[in-house]
Amino acid sequence: MPELVLELNGQTWILDPTRSYQVGRDPQGDVVLQDSRVSWRHATVRWVGQGWIVEDHGSTNGTYAQGQRVQHLPLGPGVVVHLGNAADGPRLTFAAGGAHVPHQQQGQQYPAQGQYPAQAQYPAQAAAMAGHPPAMPQGHQPPAQPPQQQPPQQQPPHQPPPQQGSGAAGADRGATSLHQLAVGQVTRIGRALENELVVSDLQVSRFHAEFLAHPDGRFEIHDLGSHNGTYVNGQQLPKNGRQYLGQNDTVGIGHSTFRLVGSQLQEYVDTGEVSFSARHLTVQVNNNQLTILNDVSFGVPEKSLVGVIGPSGSGKSTLLRALTGYRPATYGEVLYDHRNLYTHFAELRHRIGLVPQDDILHTALQVRQALRLAAKLRFPGDVADAERNARVEEVLAELKLSHHAEKRISSLSGGQRKRVSVALELLTKPSLIFLDEPTSGLDPGMDRDVMQLLRGLADDGRTVLVVTHSVAELGLCDRVLVMAPGGGVAYFGPPDEALNFFGYDTWADVFSAFENYRDYDWMGRWRGSQHYQMYAADLDAAQPQPQQYWPVAPVQQKAQTWGSQVLTLMRRYAAVIMADKGFLGLTIALPIVLGLVSTFIPADHGLGYGPVENGGRNGDASIILLILVVGMCFTGSANAVRELIKERVIYERERAVGLSRSAYLMSKVFVLGIVTVFQGALLSIIGFFPRDMPPEGVIIEGSPALEMAFVLMVLGCTSMMIGLLISALVRTSEMTMPLLVMISVVQLVFTGALFQVHGSLGVEQLAWLMPSRWALAGTGSTVDLNVLTASPAAEPDPDPIWKHEAGYWLLDVTMLVLIAVACGFLVMKFLRRHEPEVMRD
């Protein structure tokens, strides 16, 4: 193994073949540069068995040899490599080893590379190299072909960045720590100090998993019933599951990834500084007949802020869903630190934060209260309250929200509310954060505040990608991605070079050109440019296969147990209701008003039997019961008709991080059920108390009023389930009220009190689907409505389900319960439409 000497700025290193050398801006690296064109971890120099190579790690500005960008390059004496710029980037030279060359010790601090300042006239030089085409003024038709660009001379074929195995722990990361597995040893891992391998990560259970080294040389991973799961090569183990490991297999636990090499575990801790790239992302709909995202490729270095802009209909939202894994692309791949996000979604979803355009918190809650409840849902059940609360306080302090912690979110300014949404995502320390239109509706000052916040998040060691319509603060971004009509890339590169690239003075002119020349090949113009060669050509060199699968939804394990999720959601929902004084007032007023309305109906005998001379008839009894039944139908449905649609964005995000669909629904059912039962009791007291009652019931003989009140309560809960069904069906809140009115009117018609329903073929069967029909029958069975409403001038034609018998009363109540259960089943099915597509099981 011949010695090789690396020279940089007068400093030399004799390279040791038994180790690799990290080159970049990272102060913890081996060869440190302070040049803004150099990535944080730009490249690695290492021995590969037959020779030395330099390997670029998807750096932003590239690695160059003889003026050409390279991905892998064999090294030897006389080779010269430039980083960040082919002409004047930092210059690495390599020479043969010699005894006179001093040896640089590992860990020694190297002097700053002062002759490579961040400015270095680089933007001007890059602009000159790009060969910008002339501007296309308004009114002039662009050429049929993209403007000709000066092609790079003797450009070698591009090689894609190195692909990792099924669970690579980041190709350009040195192991954080090493752990030896002794034969026969059990190595437990978790948060608790009693573990042999302690991981300080709140997403890891106290006793999460254990590694077993068997005497026969095999190694095994055993999940210990962890809350957030154990992942082997990106795939989730069943709870308490076991699996043998092969060489270079990886085990993901929280933010740590362990790779088995020999009998050694190499640990890689995801601290946030990760690379991210998209390759050939294409999304097609309508049976692949329509392309709404067209072959998008770009790479994002660690600790960077990337802005995505473009006209309406250019595919920005589609791109965001493809990048987050919510809706995997039809073709192409998304790489999270060289790992395929789609195949590793179950594990990597915990490391990705997403802030939608709409609020993802209940604005009626106080800031600290909302974050604590969110932390309760996202962290494992064995995390103590003190640990969760401490993390909440850390995030509040980081985002300068501590002095707003006791304020209701609804009382905050638009920029502050967006900070709270970001705070929610920061609870779990994501490495990658996506934001969709965070500055929408904000004034220019708040726009700047939000973008400066995102700039700070990137500088603190996260990768941030923001989709925005605002172009005022693009200068804060490291890169800008401009989407063209049709879903293709029109530009990707530094924001201060973008306008010069398009040949216009303002972004308004660029967007006007997009609108005026929609058929122009903007994507072809981009790919014919030098900027494309500098920032995206290497990514395009790889040709991923079309996706022939959908990732398996990670539903086996959740941070909280089902029961704990239900209790937390109920607590949060109750807090939201108690904070909404308007809803509380309406909840109490509605049954009171409807009950009072029923008392205006004259009924000399209430709900009891009429005079003997009239045969005991009481014609007003059916009208009184009709008003109470329809009023309860409306009340129960009104409680729930907006509940799911107004929380759609919140539900989608929480579902993506492990919320149980059934737990979410049952929390609504329990809380709304309690509210509805209270309303039913209030309506019954007002409707029944001032009136005469029949002498006896069919189930509770001495309390017919209580028997009818029970029917109204069950009816209210069934109607509440119908309201939830409407809320799950509609696409906008505005559609709920017309549907509520329609359902209430239909319920009124099919009760059987306005006209005879039984015996009418088709009408009677349709009425069986109406809760009001069975509720009126249940109360009518108690008061013996067949007798009270019998007409002396006609042959008796009793309604069979109104009979004053216990069996019919039970049938009426049972049908109400069955309708409620059927609605609940349908709500569960329709909730799938409001989830990330990757989660739809």
PDB file of N, CA and C in Angstrom, residues 9 245 273 293 439 525 571 595 600 617 620:
ATOM      1  N   ASN A   9      -2.817  24.244   0.962  1.00  0.00           N
ATOM      2  CA  ASN A   9      -2.479  25.524   1.579  1.00  0.00           C
ATOM      3  C   ASN A   9      -1.217  25.435   2.433  1.00  0.00           C
ATOM      4  N   LEU A 245     -29.275 -11.155  11.913  1.00  0.00           N
ATOM      5  CA  LEU A 245     -28.647 -10.093  11.145  1.00  0.00           C
ATOM      6  C   LEU A 245     -27.510 -10.647  10.301  1.00  0.00           C
ATOM      7  N   GLU A 273     -27.571  16.791  10.375  1.00  0.00           N
ATOM      8  CA  GLU A 273     -26.799  17.218   9.202  1.00  0.00           C
ATOM      9  C   GLU A 273     -26.822  16.097   8.165  1.00  0.00           C
ATOM     10  N   LEU A 293     -46.017  15.906 -12.473  1.00  0.00           N
ATOM     11  CA  LEU A 293     -44.649  16.200 -12.022  1.00  0.00           C
ATOM     12  C   LEU A 293     -43.718  15.488 -12.984  1.00  0.00           C
ATOM     13  N   THR A 439     -45.585  31.480   4.726  1.00  0.00           N
ATOM     14  CA  THR A 439     -45.764  32.935   4.771  1.00  0.00           C
ATOM     15  C   THR A 439     -47.046  33.383   4.088  1.00  0.00           C
ATOM     16  N   ARG A 525     -34.484  24.066 -21.642  1.00  0.00           N
ATOM     17  CA  ARG A 525     -33.566  25.199 -21.505  1.00  0.00           C
ATOM     18  C   ARG A 525     -32.678  25.015 -20.279  1.00  0.00           C
ATOM     19  N   ARG A 571     -58.709  13.972  26.266  1.00  0.00           N
ATOM     20  CA  ARG A 571     -58.305  15.098  27.115  1.00  0.00           C
ATOM     21  C   ARG A 571     -58.109  16.354  26.280  1.00  0.00           C
ATOM     22  N   GLY A 595     -86.593  22.041  23.172  1.00  0.00           N
ATOM     23  CA  GLY A 595     -87.519  21.535  24.181  1.00  0.00           C
ATOM     24  C   GLY A 595     -88.640  22.510  24.455  1.00  0.00           C
ATOM     25  N   PHE A 600     -94.985  24.482  23.315  1.00  0.00           N
ATOM     26  CA  PHE A 600     -96.008  25.363  22.748  1.00  0.00           C
ATOM     27  C   PHE A 600     -97.125  24.581  22.063  1.00  0.00           C
ATOM     28  N   ARG A 617    -108.149   8.388  22.891  1.00  0.00           N
ATOM     29  CA  ARG A 617    -107.313   8.944  21.834  1.00  0.00           C
ATOM     30  C   ARG A 617    -106.701  10.289  22.253  1.00  0.00           C
ATOM     31  N   ASP A 620    -102.520  14.734  19.634  1.00  0.00           N
ATOM     32  CA  ASP A 620    -101.353  15.620  19.709  1.00  0.00           C
ATOM     33  C   ASP A 620    -100.086  14.892  20.154  1.00  0.00           C
TER      34      ASP A 620
END
